[in-house]
Coordinates of C-alpha atoms and ligand atoms in Angstrom, one line a residue:
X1 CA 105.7 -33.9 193.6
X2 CA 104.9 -34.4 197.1
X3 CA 105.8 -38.1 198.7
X4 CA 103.2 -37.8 201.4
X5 CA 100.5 -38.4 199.1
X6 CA 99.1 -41.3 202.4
X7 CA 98.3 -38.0 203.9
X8 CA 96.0 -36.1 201.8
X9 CA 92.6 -35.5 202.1
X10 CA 90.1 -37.0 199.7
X11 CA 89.6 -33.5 197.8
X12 CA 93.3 -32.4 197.5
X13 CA 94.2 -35.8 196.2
X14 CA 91.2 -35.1 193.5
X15 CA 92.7 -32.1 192.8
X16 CA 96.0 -33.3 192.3
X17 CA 94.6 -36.1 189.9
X18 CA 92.9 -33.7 188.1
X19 CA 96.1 -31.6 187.7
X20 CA 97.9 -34.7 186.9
X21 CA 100.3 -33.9 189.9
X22 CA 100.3 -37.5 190.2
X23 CA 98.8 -40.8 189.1
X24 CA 96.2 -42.9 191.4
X25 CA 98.1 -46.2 190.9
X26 CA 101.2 -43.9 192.5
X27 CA 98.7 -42.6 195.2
X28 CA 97.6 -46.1 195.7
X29 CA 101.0 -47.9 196.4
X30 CA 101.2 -45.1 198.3
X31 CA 98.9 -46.2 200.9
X32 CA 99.2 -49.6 200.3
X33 CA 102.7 -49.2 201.5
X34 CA 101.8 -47.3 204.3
X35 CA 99.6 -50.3 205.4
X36 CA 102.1 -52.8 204.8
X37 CA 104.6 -50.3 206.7
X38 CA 102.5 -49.8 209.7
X39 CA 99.1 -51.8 209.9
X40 CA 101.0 -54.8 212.1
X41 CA 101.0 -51.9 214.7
X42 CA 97.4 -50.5 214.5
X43 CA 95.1 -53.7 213.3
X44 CA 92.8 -51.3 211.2
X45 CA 92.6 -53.7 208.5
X46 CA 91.3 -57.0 207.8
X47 CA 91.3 -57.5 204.2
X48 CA 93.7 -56.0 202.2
X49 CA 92.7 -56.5 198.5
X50 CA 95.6 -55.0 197.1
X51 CA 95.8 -56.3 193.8
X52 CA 92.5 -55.3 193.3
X53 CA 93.1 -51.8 194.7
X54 CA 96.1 -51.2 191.6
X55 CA 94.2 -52.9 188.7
X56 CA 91.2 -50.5 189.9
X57 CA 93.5 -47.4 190.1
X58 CA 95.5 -48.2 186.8
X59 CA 91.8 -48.5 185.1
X60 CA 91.1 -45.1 186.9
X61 CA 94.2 -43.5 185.4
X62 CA 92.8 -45.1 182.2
X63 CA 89.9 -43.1 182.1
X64 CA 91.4 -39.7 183.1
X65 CA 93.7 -40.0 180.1
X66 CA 90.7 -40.9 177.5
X67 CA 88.0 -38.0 179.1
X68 CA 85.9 -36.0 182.2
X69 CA 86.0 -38.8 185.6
X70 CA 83.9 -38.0 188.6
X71 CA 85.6 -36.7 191.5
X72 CA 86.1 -39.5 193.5
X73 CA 87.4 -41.4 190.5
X74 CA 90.8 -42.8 191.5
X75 CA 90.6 -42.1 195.2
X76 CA 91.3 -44.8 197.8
X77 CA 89.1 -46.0 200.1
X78 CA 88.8 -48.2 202.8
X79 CA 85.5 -49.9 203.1
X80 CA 84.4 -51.4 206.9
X81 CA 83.8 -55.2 207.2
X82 CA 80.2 -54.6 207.8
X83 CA 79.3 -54.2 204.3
X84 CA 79.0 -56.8 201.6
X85 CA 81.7 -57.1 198.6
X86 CA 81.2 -58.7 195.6
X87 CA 84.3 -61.5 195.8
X88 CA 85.9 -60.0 198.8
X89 CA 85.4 -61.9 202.2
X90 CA 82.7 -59.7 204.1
X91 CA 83.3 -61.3 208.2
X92 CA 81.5 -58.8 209.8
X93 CA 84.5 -59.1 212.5
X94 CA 83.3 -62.4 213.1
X95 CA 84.4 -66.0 213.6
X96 CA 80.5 -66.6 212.0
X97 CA 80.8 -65.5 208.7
X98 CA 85.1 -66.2 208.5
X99 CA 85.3 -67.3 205.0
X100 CA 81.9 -65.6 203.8
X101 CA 82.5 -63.9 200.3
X102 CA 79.1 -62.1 199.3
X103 CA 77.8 -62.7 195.7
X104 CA 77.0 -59.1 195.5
X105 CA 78.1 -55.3 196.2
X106 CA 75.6 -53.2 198.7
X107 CA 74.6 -50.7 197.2
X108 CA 76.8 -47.8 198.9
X109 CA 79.8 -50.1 197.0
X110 CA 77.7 -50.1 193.7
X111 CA 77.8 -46.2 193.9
X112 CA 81.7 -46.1 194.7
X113 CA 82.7 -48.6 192.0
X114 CA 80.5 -46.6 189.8
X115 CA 82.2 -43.5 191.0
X116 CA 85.2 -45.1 190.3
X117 CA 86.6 -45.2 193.8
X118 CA 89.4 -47.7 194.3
X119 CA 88.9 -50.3 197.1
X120 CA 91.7 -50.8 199.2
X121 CA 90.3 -53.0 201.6
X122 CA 88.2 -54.5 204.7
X123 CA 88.4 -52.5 207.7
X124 CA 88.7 -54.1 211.4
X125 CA 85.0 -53.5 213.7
X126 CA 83.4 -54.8 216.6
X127 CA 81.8 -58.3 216.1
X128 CA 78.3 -57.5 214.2
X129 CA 79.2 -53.7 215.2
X130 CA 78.5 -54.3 218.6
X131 CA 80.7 -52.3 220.7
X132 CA 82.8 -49.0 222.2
X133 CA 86.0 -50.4 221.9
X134 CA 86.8 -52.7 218.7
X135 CA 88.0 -54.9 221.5
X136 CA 85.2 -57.7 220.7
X137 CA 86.4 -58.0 216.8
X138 CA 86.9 -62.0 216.8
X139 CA 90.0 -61.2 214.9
X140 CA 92.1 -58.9 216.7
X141 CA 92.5 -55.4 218.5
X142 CA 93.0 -51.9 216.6
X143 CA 95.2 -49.6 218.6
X144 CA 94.9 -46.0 218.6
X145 CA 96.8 -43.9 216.0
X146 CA 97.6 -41.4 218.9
X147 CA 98.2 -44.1 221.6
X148 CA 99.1 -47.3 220.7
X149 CA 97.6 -48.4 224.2
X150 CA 94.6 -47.2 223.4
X151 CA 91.3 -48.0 222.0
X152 CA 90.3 -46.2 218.2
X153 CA 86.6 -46.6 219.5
X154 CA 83.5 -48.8 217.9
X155 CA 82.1 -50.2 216.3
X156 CA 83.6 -48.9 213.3
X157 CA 87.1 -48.8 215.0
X158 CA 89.0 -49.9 211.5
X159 CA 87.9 -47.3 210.1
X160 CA 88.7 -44.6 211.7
X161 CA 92.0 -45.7 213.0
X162 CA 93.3 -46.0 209.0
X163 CA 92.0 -42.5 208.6
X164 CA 93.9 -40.9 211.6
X165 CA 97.1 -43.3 210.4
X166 CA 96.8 -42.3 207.3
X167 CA 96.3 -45.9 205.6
X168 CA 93.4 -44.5 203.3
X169 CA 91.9 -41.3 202.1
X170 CA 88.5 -42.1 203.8
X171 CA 86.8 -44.8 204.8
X172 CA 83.1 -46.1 205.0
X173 CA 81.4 -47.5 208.7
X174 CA 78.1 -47.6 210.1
X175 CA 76.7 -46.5 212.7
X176 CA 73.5 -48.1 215.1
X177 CA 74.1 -46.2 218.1
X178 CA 77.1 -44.0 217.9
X179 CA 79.8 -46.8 215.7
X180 CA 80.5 -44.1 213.1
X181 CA 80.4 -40.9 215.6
X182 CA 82.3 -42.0 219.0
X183 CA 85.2 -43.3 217.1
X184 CA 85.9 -40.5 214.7
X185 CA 85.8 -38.6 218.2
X186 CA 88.4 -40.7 219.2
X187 CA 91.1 -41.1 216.9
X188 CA 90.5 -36.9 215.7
X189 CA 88.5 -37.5 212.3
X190 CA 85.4 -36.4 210.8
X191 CA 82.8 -39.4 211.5
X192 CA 79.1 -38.3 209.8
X193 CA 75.9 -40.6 210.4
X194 CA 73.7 -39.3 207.6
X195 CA 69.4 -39.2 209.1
X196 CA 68.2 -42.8 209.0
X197 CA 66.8 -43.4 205.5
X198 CA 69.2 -41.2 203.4
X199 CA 71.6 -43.7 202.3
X200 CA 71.0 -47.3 201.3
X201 CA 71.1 -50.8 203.7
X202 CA 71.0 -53.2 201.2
X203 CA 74.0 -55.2 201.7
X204 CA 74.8 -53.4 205.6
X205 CA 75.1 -56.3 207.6
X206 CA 72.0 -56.2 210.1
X207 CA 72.7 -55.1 213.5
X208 CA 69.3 -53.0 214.6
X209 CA 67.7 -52.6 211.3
X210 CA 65.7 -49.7 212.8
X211 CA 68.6 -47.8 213.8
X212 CA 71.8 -48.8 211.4
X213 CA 72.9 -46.1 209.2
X214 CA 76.2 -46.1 207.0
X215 CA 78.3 -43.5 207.5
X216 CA 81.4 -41.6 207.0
X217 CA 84.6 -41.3 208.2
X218 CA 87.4 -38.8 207.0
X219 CA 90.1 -36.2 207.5
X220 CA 87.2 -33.2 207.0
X221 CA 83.7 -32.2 207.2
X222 CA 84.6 -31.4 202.9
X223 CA 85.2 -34.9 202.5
X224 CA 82.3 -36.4 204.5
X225 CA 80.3 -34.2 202.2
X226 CA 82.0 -35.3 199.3
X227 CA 81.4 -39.2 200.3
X228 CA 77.8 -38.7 201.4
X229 CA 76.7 -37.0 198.0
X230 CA 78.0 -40.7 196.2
X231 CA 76.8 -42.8 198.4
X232 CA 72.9 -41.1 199.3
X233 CA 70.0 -41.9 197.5
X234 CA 66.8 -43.8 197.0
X235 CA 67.1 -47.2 196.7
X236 CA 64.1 -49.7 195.9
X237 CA 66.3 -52.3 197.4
X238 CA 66.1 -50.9 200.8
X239 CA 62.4 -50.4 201.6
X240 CA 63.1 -47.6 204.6
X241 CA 65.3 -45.7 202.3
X242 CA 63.3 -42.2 201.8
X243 CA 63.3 -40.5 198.1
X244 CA 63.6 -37.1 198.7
X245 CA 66.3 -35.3 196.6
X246 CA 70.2 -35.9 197.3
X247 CA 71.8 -32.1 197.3
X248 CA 75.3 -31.1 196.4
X249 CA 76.6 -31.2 199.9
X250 CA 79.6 -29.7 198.8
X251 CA 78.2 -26.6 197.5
X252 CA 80.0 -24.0 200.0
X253 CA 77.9 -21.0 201.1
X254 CA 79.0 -18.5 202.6
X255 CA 75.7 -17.5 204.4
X256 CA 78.3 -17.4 207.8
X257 CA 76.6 -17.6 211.1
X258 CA 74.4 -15.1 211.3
X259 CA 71.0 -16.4 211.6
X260 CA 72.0 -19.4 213.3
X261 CA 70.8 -20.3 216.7
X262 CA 72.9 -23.2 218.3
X263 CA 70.7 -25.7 221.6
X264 CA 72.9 -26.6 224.1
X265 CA 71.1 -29.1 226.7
X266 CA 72.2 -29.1 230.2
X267 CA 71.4 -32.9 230.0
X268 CA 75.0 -33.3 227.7
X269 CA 76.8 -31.6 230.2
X270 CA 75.9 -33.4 233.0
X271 CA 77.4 -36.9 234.8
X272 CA 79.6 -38.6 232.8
X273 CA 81.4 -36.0 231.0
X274 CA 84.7 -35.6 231.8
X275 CA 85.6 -31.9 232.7
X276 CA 88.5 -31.9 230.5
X277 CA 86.1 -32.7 227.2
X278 CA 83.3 -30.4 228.7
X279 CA 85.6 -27.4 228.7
X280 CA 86.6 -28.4 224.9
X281 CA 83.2 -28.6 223.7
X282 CA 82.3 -25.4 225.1
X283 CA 85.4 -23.5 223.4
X284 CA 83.8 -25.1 220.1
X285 CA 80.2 -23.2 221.5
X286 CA 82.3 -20.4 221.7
X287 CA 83.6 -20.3 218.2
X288 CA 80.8 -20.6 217.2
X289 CA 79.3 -17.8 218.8
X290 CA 82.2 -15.7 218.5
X291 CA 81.7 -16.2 214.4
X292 CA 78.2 -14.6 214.9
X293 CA 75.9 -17.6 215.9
X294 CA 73.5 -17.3 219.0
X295 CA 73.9 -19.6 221.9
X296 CA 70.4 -21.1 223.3
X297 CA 69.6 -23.4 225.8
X298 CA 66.9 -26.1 225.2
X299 CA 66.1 -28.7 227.1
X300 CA 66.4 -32.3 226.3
X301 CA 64.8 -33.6 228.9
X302 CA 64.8 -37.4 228.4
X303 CA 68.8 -38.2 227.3
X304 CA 69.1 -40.3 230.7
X305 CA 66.7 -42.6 228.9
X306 CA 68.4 -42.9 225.8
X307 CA 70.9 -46.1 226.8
X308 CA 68.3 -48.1 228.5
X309 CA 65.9 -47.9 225.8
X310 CA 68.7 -48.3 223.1
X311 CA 69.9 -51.5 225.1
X312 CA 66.2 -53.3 224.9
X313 CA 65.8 -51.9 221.1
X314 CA 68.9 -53.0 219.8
X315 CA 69.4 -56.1 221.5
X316 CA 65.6 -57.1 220.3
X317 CA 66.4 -56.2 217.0
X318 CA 69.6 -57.7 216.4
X319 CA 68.7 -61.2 218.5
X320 CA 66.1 -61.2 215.5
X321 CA 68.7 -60.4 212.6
X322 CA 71.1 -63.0 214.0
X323 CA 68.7 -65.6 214.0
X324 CA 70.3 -66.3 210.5
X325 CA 73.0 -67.4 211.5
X326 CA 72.4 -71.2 212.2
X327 CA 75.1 -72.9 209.8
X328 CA 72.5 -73.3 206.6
X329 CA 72.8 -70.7 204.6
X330 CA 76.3 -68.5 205.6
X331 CA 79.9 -69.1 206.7
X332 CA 80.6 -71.6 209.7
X333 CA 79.0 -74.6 209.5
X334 CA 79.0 -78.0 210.9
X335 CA 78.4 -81.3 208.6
X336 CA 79.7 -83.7 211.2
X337 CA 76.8 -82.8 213.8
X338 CA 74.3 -86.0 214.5
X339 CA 70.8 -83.2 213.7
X340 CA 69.8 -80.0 212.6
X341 CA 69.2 -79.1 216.5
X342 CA 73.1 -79.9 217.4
X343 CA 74.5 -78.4 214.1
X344 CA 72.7 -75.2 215.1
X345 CA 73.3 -75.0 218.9
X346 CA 77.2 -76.0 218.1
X347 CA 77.8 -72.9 215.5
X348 CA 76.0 -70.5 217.3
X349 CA 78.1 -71.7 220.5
X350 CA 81.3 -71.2 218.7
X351 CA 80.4 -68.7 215.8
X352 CA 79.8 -65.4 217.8
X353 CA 81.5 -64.1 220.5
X354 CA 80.3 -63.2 224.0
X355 CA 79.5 -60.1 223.9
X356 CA 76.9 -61.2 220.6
X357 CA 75.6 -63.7 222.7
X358 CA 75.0 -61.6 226.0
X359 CA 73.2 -59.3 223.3
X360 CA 71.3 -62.1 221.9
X361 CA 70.5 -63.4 225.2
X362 CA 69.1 -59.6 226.1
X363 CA 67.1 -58.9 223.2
X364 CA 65.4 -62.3 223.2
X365 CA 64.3 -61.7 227.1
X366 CA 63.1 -58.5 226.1
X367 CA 61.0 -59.9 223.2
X368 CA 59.5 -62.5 225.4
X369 CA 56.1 -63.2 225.9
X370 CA 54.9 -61.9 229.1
X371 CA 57.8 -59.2 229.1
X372 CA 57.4 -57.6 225.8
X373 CA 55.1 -54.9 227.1
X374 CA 57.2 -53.9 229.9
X375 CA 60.6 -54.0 228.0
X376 CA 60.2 -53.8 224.5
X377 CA 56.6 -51.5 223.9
X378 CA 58.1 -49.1 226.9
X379 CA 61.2 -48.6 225.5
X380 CA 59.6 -47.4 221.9
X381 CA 57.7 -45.1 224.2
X382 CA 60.8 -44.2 225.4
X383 CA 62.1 -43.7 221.6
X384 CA 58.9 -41.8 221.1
X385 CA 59.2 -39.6 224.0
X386 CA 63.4 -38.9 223.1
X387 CA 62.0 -37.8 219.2
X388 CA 59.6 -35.4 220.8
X389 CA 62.3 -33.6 222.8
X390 CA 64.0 -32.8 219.7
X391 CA 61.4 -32.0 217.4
X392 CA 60.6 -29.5 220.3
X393 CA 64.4 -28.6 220.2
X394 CA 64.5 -27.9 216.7
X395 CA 61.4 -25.3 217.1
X396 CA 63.9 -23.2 218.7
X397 CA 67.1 -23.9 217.2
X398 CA 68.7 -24.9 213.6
X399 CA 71.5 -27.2 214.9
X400 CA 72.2 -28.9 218.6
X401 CA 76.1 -29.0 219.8
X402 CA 76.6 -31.6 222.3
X403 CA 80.4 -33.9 223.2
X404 CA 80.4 -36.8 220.8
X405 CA 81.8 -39.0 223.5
X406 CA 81.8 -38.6 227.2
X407 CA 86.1 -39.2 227.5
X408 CA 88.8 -39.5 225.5
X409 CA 90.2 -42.5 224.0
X410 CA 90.5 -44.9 227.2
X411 CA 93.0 -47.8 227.7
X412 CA 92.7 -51.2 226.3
X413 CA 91.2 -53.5 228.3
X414 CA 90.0 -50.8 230.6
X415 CA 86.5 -51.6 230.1
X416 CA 86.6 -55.3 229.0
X417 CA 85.3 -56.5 232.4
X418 CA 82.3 -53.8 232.7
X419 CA 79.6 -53.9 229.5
X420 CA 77.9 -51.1 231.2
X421 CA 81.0 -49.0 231.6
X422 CA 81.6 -49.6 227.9
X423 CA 77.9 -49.3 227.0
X424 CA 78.1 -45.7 228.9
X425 CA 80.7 -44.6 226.1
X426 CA 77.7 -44.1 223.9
X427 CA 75.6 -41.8 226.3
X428 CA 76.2 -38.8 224.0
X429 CA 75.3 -40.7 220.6
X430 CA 72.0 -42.7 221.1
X431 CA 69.8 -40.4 221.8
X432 CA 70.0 -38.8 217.8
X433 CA 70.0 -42.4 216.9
X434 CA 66.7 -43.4 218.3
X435 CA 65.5 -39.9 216.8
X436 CA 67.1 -41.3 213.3
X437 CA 68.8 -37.8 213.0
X438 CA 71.8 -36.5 210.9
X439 CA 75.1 -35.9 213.1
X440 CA 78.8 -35.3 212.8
X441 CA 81.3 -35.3 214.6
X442 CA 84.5 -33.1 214.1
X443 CA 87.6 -32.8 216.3
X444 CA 87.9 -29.7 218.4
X445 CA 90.9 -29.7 219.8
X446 CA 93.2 -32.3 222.6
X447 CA 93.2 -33.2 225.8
X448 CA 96.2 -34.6 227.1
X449 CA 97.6 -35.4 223.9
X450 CA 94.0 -37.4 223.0
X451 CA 91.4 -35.6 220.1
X452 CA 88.3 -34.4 221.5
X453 CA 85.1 -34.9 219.3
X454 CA 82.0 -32.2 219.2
X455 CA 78.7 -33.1 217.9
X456 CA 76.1 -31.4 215.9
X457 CA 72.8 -32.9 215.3
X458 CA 70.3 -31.6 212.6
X459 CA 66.7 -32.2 211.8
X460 CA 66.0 -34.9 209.7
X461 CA 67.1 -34.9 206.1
X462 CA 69.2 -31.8 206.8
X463 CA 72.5 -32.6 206.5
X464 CA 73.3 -30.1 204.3
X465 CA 72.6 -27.5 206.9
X466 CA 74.7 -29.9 208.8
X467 CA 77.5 -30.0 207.1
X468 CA 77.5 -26.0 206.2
X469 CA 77.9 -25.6 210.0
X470 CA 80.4 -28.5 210.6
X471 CA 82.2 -26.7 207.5
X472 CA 82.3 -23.7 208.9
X473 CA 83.1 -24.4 212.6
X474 CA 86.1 -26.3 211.2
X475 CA 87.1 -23.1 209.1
X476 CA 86.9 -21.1 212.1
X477 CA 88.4 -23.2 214.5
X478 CA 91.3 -23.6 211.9
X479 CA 94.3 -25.6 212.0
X480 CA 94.8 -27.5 215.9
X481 CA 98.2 -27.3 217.5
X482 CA 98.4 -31.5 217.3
X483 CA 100.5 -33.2 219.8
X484 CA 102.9 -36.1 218.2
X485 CA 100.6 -39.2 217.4
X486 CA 102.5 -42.6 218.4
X487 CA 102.2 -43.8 215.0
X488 CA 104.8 -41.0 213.9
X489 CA 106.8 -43.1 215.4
X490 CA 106.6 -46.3 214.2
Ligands
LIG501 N1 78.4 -49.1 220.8 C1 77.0 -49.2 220.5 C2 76.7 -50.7 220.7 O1 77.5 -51.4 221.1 C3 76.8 -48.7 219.1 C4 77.2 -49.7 218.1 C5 76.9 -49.2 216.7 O2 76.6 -48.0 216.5 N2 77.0 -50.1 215.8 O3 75.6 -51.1 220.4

């Protein structure tokens, strides 16, 4: 029996439970001592409810014995610190909700637990998933399984950083504007953001409720397809969750590439892009194409637009959703202060960090009287105008390939002094946010010893198309020559 069981992906280890190669308590304490052998060095977790994670995995094992489990059934997970867990601190990588332990499971953990996923603990994220670099979690940095001195990417940073160490199987993030996407990119997983409306938000911590999506992040496009089929679905609890029908996103075709005609915008390949990740994405084009499918360019004419408008959207948005966080009802609170006024100003002041507040600040300008029309109204224009360009896109084409992220993985502290330096990391990943479409990212290859992260954006609701192409790009691009990754070692 193989000892590297850390290192599997989500549907070998299935297999290997089903062929009773091993146990999931063994495949837990497997990962829960990698995390207790390496997570000082990377930061990826926050929580770890181990305990938990081996009572859930020895009731898995239970089940197998006594009859037919689902697939995920025994398979760790790590879950990001975004979404609410029943008797498991939920901080949201903030000093506001430090202590906050949620009376009830979102729904995407509903559908694990029922699944019979095991839990292995809270992932590390930008505060309120607002960030590039998971440098503005209250709590502490994550490094870089392939550089220790440099960032995993954000929001959803924790996440992806225990996938590419090998601390869990797969893990759950969300993603407003690129969280789930640009770090997958940059620690060489699999990061999918499923079209706004598929999966569930009830009990995904608020950010931009117009834009947040949970997503997933894991060691193949199989995987992501695995997770997304348990965790998609209708849910009455989430009003702008859509009920169209949840397909087997695992079923492999083998349709190929015939038929399929790939848009490649000019506008992605542009300022910004660093030539060394230009020249990778276009190799993944060229796979592509050389596996049958035809090249086309379209024109996306208003991607410039994308980060201004997303920076008046979201920041509206989310100084809205914050506003509940005043000291009544969640986590830090103040009973000494002399009124309600001073109670409020003093959490607030302490409770979020600054880049919350610059956002905060931003999105409550922007939602001023007097300004609204020329901030808020002409940025949804904007939105309006970005959604056009790729409904006129997807006239002419089945799928768009794009960079998921302008550069590689840069250095800490690099950016710390420049938001708009940082907020630039996310050129390639609002724009299909503000058009609420399905995305993936999937390494294709190194640069400098750094992964390198190619998009595909689908229509809406068509992430099985998605992930049939993701699927197959990987299978032709095969297995990358990997340089050593610094965790190795640890
Ligand atoms: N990095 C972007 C931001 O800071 C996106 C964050 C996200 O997708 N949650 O807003």
């Amino acid at each position: 029996m193989g000892r590297d069981l850390h290192c599997l992906t989500l549907h070998a280890a299935a297999d290997g439970l089903a062929r009773g190669d091993f146990t999931s308590v063994e495949l837990t304490t497997a990962l829960l001592d990698r995390i207790s052998s390496i997570d000082a060095n990377i930061g990826a977790f926050l929580t770890v409810t181990a305990d938990a994670a081996l009572s859930q995995a020895a009731a898995a094992d239970a089940r197998r014995a006594t009859g037919e489990v689902n697939r995920l059934d025994g398979l760790p997970i790590a879950i990001k610190d975004v979404l609410s867990t029943a008797g498991v601190e939920t901080t949201c990588g903030s000093r506001m909700l430090q202590g906050f332990i949620p009376p009830y499971d979102a729904t995407v953990i509903r559908h694990l637990r029922t699944a019979g996923a095991v839990m292995l603990g809270k992932t590390n994220m930008d505060e309120f998933a607002m960030g590039s670099s998971n440098e503005y979690s209250a709590y502490k940095v994550v490094r870089n399984p392939w550089d220790l001195g440099r960032v995993p990417g954000g929001s959803s940073g924790g996440s992806a950083a225990a996938v590419a160490a090998d601390e869990c199987l797969a893990a759950l993030g969300s993603d407003t504007g690129g969280s789930v996407r640009q770090p997958a990119a940059l620690c060489g997983c699999v990061g999918l953001k499923p079209t706004y409306g598929r999966v569930s938000r009830y009990g995904l911590i608020a950010f931009a409720s117009s834009l947040d999506q949970v997503g997933t992040l894991t060691k193949d496009v199989s995987d992501a397809a695995m997770l997304l089929g348990a965790i998609a679905g209708h849910d009455s609890r989430d009003s702008t969750s859509v009920d169209t029908p949840v397909f087997n996103y695992l079923a492999d075709s083998d349709d190929g590439l015939h038929d399929l005609k790939i848009g490649v915008a000019p506008q992605y390949f542009g300022k910004g892009l660093a030539p060394s990740v230009g020249s990778k994405v276009r190799e993944a084009i060229g796979t592509l194409v050389d596996a049958g499918a035809t090249e086309r360019e379209i024109s996306l004419t208003h991607t410039e637009l994308a980060l201004p408008a997303y920076y008046v959207i979201a920041p509206s948005e989310a100084s809205a959703n914050l506003a509940r966080y005043n000291g009544v009802k969640y986590g830090l609170s103040d009973l000494n202060a002399s009124d309600v006024d001073e109670m409020m100003a003093g959490v607030r002041a302490e409770g979020f960090g600054s880049e919350v507040k610059r956002r905060i600040m931003l999105g409550a300008f922007a939602l001023s009287s007097g300004y609204y029309d020329a901030f808020y109204l002409r940025a949804q224009k904007v939105r309006t105008l970005i959604k056009d360009d790729f409904d006129a896109a997807f006239e002419q084409v089945d799928v768009i390939a794009t960079p998921t992220a302008p550069t590689p993985a840069f250095e800490l502290g690099s950016k710390l002094g420049d938001p708009v330096a940082m907020y630039q990391s996310d050129i390639m990943t609002l724009p299909a946010s503000l058009a609420g479409l399905p995305c993936i990212s999937v390494p294709c290859g190194f640069v400098e010893g750094l992964p390198v992260g190619f998009q595909l954006i689908a229509p809406a609701f068509e992430e099985e198309r998605l992930l049939r192409i993701a699927r197959l790009f990987e299978r032709f691009r095969g297995d990358m020559e990997a340089p050593a990754r610094e965790v190795d070692s640890l």
